[in-house]
PDB file of C-alpha atoms in Angstrom:
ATOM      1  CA  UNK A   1     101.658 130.824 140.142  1.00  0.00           C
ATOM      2  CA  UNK A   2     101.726 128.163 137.478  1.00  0.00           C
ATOM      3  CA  UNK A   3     104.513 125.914 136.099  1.00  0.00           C
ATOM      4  CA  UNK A   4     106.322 126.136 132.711  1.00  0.00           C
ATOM      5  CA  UNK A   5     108.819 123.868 131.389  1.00  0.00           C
ATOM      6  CA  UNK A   6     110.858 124.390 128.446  1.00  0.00           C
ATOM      7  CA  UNK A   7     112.412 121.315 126.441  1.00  0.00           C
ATOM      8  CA  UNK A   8     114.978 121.870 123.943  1.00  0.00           C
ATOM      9  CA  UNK A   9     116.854 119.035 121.411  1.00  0.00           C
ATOM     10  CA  UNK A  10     119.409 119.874 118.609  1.00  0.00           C
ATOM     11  CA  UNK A  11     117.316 118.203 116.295  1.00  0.00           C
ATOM     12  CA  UNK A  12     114.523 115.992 115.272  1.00  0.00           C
ATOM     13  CA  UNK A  13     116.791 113.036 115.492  1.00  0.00           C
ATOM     14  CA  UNK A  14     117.253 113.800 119.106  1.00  0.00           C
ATOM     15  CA  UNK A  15     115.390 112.184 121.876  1.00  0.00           C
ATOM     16  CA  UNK A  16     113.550 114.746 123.993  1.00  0.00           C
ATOM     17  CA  UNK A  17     112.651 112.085 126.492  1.00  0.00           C
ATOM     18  CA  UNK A  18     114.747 112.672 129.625  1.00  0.00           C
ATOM     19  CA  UNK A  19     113.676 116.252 129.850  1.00  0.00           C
ATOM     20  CA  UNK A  20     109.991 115.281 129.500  1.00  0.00           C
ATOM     21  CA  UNK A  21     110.567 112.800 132.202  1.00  0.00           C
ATOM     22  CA  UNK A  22     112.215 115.601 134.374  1.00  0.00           C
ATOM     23  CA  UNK A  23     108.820 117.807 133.675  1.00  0.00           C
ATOM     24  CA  UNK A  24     106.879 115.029 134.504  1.00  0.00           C
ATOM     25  CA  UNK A  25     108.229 114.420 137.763  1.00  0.00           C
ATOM     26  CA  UNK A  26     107.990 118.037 138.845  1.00  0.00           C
ATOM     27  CA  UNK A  27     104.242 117.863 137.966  1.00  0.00           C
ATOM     28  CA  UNK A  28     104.489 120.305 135.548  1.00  0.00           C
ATOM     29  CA  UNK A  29     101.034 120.095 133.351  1.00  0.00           C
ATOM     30  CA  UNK A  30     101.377 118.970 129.927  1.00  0.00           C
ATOM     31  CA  UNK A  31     100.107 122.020 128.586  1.00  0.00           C
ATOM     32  CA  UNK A  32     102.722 124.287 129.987  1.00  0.00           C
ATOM     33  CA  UNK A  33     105.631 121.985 128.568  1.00  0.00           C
ATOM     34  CA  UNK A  34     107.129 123.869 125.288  1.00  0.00           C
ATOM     35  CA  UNK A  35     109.270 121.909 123.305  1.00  0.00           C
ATOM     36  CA  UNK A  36     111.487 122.942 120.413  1.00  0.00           C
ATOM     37  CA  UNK A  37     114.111 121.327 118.218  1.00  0.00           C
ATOM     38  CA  UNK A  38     116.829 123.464 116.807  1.00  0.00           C
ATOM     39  CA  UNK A  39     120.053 124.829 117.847  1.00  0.00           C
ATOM     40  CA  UNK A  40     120.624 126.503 120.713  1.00  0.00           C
ATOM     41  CA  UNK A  41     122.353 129.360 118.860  1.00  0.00           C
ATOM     42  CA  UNK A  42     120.116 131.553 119.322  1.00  0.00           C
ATOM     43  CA  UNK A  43     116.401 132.235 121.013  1.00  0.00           C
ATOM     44  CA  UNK A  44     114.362 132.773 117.563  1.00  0.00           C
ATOM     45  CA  UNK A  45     112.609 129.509 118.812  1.00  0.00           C
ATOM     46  CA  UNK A  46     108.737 129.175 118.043  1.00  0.00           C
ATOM     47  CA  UNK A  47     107.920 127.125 121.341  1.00  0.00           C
ATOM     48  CA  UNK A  48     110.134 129.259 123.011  1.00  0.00           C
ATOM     49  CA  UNK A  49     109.087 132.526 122.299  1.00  0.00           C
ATOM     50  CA  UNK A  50     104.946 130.902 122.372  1.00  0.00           C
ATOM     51  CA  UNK A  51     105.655 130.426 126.075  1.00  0.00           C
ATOM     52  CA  UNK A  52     107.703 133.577 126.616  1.00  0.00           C
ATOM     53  CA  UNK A  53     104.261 135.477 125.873  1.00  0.00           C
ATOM     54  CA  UNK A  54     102.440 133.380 128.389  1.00  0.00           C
ATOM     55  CA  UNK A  55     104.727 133.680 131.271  1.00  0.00           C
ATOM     56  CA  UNK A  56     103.444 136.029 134.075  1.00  0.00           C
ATOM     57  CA  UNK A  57     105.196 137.514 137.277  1.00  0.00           C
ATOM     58  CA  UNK A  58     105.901 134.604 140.172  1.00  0.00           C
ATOM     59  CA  UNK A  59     105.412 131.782 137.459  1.00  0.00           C
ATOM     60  CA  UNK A  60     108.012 129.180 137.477  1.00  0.00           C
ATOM     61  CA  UNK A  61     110.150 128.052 134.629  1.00  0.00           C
ATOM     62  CA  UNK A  62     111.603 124.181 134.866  1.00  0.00           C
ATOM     63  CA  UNK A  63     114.780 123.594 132.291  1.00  0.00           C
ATOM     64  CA  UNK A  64     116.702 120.170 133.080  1.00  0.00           C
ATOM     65  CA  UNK A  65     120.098 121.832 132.623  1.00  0.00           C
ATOM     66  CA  UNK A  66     121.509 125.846 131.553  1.00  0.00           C
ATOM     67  CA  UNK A  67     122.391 124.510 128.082  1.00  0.00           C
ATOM     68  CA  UNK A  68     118.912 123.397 126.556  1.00  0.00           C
ATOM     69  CA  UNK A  69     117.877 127.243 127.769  1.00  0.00           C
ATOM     70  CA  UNK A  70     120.875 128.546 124.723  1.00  0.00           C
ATOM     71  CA  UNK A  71     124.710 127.859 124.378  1.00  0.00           C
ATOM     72  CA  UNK A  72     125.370 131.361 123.436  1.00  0.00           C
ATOM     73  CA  UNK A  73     126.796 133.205 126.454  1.00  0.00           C
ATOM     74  CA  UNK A  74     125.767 136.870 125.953  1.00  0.00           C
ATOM     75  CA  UNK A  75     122.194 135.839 125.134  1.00  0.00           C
ATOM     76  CA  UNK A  76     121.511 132.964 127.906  1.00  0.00           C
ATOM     77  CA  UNK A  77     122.403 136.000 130.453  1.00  0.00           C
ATOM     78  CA  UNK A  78     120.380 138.194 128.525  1.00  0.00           C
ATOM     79  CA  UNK A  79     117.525 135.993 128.782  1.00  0.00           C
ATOM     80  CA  UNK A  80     118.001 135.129 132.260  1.00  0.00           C
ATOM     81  CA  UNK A  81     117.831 138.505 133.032  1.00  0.00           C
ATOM     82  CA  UNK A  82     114.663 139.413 130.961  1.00  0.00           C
ATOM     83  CA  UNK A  83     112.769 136.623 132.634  1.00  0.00           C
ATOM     84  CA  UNK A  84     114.181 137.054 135.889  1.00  0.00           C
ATOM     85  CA  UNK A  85     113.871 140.918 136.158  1.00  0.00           C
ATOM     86  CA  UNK A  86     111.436 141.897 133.863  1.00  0.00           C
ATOM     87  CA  UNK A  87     109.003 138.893 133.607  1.00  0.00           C
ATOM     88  CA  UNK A  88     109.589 138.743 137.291  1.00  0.00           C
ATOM     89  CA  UNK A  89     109.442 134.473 137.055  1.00  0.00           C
ATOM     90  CA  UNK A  90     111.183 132.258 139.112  1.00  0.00           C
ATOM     91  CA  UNK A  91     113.902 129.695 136.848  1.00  0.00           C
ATOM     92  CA  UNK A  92     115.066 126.387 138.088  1.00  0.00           C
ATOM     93  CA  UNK A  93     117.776 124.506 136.536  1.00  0.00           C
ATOM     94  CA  UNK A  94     117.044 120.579 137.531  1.00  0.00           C
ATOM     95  CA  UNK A  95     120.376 119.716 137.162  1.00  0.00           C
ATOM     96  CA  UNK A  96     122.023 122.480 139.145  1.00  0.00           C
ATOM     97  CA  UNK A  97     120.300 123.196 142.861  1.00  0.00           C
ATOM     98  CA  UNK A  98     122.514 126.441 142.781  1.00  0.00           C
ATOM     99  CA  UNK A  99     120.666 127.699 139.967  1.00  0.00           C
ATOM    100  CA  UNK A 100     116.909 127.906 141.374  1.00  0.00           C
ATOM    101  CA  UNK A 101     115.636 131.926 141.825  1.00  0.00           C
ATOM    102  CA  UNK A 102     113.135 130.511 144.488  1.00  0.00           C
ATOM    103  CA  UNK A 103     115.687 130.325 146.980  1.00  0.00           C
ATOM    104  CA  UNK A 104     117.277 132.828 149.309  1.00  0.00           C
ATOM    105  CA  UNK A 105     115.809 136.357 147.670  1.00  0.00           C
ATOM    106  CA  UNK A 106     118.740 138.267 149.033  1.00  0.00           C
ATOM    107  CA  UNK A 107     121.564 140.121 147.587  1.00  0.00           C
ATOM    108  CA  UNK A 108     123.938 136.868 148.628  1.00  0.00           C
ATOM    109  CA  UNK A 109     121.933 134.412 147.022  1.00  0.00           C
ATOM    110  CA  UNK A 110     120.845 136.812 143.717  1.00  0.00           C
ATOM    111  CA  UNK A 111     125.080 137.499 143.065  1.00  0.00           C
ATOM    112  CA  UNK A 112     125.693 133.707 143.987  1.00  0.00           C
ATOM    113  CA  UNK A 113     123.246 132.629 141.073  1.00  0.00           C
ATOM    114  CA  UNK A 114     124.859 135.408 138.896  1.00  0.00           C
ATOM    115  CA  UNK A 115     128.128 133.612 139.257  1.00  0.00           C
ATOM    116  CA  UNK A 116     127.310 130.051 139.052  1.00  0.00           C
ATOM    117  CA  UNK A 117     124.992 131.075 135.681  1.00  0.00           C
ATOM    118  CA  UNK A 118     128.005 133.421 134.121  1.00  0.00           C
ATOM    119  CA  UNK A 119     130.244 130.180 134.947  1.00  0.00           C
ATOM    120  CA  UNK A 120     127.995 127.554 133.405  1.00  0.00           C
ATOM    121  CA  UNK A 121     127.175 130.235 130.470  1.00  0.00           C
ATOM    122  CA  UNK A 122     130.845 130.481 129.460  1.00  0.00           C
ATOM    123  CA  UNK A 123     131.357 126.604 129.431  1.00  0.00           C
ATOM    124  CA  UNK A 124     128.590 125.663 127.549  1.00  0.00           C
ATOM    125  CA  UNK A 125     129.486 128.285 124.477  1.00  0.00           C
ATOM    126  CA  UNK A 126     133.345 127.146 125.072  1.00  0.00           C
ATOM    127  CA  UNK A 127     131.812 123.820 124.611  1.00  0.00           C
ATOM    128  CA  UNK A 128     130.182 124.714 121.846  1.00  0.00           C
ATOM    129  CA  UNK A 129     133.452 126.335 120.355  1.00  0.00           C
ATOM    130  CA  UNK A 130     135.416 123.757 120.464  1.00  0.00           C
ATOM    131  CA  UNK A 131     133.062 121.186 118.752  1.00  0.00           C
ATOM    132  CA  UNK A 132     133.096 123.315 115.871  1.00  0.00           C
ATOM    133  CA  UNK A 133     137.189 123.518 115.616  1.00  0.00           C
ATOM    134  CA  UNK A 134     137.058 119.478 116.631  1.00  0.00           C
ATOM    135  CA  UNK A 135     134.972 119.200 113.654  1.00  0.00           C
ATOM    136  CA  UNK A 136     136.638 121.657 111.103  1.00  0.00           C
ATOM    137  CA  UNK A 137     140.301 120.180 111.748  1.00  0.00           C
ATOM    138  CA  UNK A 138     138.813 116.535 111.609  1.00  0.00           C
ATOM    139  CA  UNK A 139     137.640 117.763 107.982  1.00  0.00           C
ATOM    140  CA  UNK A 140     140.900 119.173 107.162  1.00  0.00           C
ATOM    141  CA  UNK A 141     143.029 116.544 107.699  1.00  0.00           C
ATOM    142  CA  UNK A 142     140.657 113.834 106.534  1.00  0.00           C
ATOM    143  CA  UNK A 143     140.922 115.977 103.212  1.00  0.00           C
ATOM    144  CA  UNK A 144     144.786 115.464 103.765  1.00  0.00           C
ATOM    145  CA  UNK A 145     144.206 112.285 103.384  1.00  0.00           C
ATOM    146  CA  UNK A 146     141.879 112.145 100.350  1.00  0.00           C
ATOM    147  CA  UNK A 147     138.663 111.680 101.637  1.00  0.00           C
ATOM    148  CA  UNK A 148     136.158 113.524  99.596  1.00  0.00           C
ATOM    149  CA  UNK A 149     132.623 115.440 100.946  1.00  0.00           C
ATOM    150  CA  UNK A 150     129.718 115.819  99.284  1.00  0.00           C
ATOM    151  CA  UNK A 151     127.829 114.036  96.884  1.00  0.00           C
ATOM    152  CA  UNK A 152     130.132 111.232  94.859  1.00  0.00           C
ATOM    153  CA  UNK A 153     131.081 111.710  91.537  1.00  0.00           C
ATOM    154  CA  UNK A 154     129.067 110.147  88.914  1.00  0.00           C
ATOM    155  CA  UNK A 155     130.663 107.498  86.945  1.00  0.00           C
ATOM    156  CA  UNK A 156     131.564 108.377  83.198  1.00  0.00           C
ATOM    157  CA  UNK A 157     129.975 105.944  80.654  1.00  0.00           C
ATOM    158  CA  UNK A 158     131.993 103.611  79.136  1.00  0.00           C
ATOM    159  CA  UNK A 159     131.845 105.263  75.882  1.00  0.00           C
ATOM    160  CA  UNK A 160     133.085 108.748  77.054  1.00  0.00           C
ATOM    161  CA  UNK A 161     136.868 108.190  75.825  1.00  0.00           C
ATOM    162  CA  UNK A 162     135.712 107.536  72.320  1.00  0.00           C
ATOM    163  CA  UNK A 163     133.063 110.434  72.249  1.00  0.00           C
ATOM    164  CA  UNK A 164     135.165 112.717  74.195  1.00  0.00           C
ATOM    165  CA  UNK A 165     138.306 112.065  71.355  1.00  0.00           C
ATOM    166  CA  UNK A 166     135.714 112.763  68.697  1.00  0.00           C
ATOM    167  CA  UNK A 167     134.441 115.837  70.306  1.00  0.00           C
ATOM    168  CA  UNK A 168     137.966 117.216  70.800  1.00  0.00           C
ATOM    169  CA  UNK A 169     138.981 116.715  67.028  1.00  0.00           C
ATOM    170  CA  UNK A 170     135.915 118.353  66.538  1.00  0.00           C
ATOM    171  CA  UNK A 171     134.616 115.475  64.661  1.00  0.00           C
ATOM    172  CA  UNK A 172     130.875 116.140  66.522  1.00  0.00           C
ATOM    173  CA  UNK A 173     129.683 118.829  68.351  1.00  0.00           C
ATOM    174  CA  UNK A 174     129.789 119.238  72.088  1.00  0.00           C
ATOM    175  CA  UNK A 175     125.544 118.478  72.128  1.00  0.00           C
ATOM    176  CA  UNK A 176     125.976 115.389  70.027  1.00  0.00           C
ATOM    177  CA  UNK A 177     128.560 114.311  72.441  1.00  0.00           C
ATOM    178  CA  UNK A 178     126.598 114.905  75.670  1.00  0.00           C
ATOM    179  CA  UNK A 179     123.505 113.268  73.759  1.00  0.00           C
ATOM    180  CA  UNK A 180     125.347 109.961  72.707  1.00  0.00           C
ATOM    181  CA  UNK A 181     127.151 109.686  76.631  1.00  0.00           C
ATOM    182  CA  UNK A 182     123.400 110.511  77.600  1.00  0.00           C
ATOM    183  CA  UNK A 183     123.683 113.763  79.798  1.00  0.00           C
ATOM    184  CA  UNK A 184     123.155 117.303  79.621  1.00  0.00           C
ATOM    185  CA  UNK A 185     125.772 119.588  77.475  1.00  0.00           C
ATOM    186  CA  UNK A 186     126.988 121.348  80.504  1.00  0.00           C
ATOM    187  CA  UNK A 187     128.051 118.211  82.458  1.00  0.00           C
ATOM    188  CA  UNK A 188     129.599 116.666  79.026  1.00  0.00           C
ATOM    189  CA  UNK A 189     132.088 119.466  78.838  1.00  0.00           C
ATOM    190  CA  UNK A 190     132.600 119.516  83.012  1.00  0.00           C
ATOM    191  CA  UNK A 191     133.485 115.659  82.546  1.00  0.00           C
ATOM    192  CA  UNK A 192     135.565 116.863  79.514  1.00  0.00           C
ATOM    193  CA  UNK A 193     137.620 119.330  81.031  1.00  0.00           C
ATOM    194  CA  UNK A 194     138.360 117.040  84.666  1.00  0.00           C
ATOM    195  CA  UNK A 195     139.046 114.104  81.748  1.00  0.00           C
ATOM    196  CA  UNK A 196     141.561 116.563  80.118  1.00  0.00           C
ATOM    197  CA  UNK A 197     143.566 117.422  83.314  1.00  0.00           C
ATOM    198  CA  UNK A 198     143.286 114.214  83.814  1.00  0.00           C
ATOM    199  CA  UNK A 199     145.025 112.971  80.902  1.00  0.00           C
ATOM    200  CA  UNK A 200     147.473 115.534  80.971  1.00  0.00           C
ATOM    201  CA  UNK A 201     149.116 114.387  84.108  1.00  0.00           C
ATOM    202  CA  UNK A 202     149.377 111.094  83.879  1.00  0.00           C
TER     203      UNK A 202
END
């Protein structure tokens, strides 16, 4: 029997610290500690799937809580199951006593952890859900109230409105505008066309 723990973070701006700690405490050896930092969307996950390949029947696999294993619902249960029943390894969720497969091999305690996993499963993808709507409608009504995304604008030179009125009384060309305001044709008649609308309803 040997000890695995598996450390997930969002990103690479995340701190993975606590759950090291956690590993580290539970004397599981540096070695057997796999670390990855993405999403939990899914489990195409290098260190993941790295110690997936090394895990052998009555190994134990440490996680400090249910959502650094995934946060989608269907595929933390069908991972629980494939390392539970096929890989035949024990799990332990640090955070949640309930959810530790060393304890009470019975039918009782096999449907309790069933349960409590479904449970915890279905909160951490609702949780998931509604971050994303939080997010979208905070986006939509900060758009409501003129806040732009994405890169700023660039500023137009200050010679634009005399190039641009020479350009459309086709007094120079569209390149010698975009050369004398000093950028590329196709952003001299962008700037041109967002000036025109501009214009037009003021």
């Amino acid at each position: 029997m040997e000890k695995y723990g598996y450390v997930r973070v969002s990103s690479r701006e995340q701190n993975e610290t606590r759950q090291l700690l956690a590993m580290q405490e539970l004397k599981v050896p540096n070695n057997n500690i796999y670390v990855d930092r993405q999403s939990g969307k899914n489990f195409d996950r290098p260190a993941y799937q790295k110690m997936l390949k090394k895990l052998k029947c009555n190994d134990v696999v440490y996680i400090k809580s249910i959502d650094r294993l995934g946060r989608n619902y269907d595929e933390v249960l069908e991972q629980w199951r494939r390392l539970v029943k096929e890989k035949r390894v024990d799990i332990v969720v640090i955070d949640m006593p309930l959810l530790d497969t060393r304890r009470e091999k019975n039918l009782v305690g096999t449907f309790l952890s069933d349960i409590v996993l479904q449970v915890l499963s279905f909160v951490a993808e609702n949780e998931r859900n509604d971050i994303r709507q939080r997010q979208a409608e905070g986006i939509a009504a900060a758009k409501l109230r003129g806040i732009r995304f994405g890169r700023p604008a660039l500023a137009l030179p200050d010679n634009f409105e005399k190039i641009y009125e020479k350009w459309e009384s086709k007094k120079i060309t569209g390149i010698e505008a975009a050369s004398q305001c000093n950028m590329p044709a196709s952003t001299f008649r962008y700037k041109a066309k967002k000036y025109k609308q501009y214009t037009q309803n003021q």
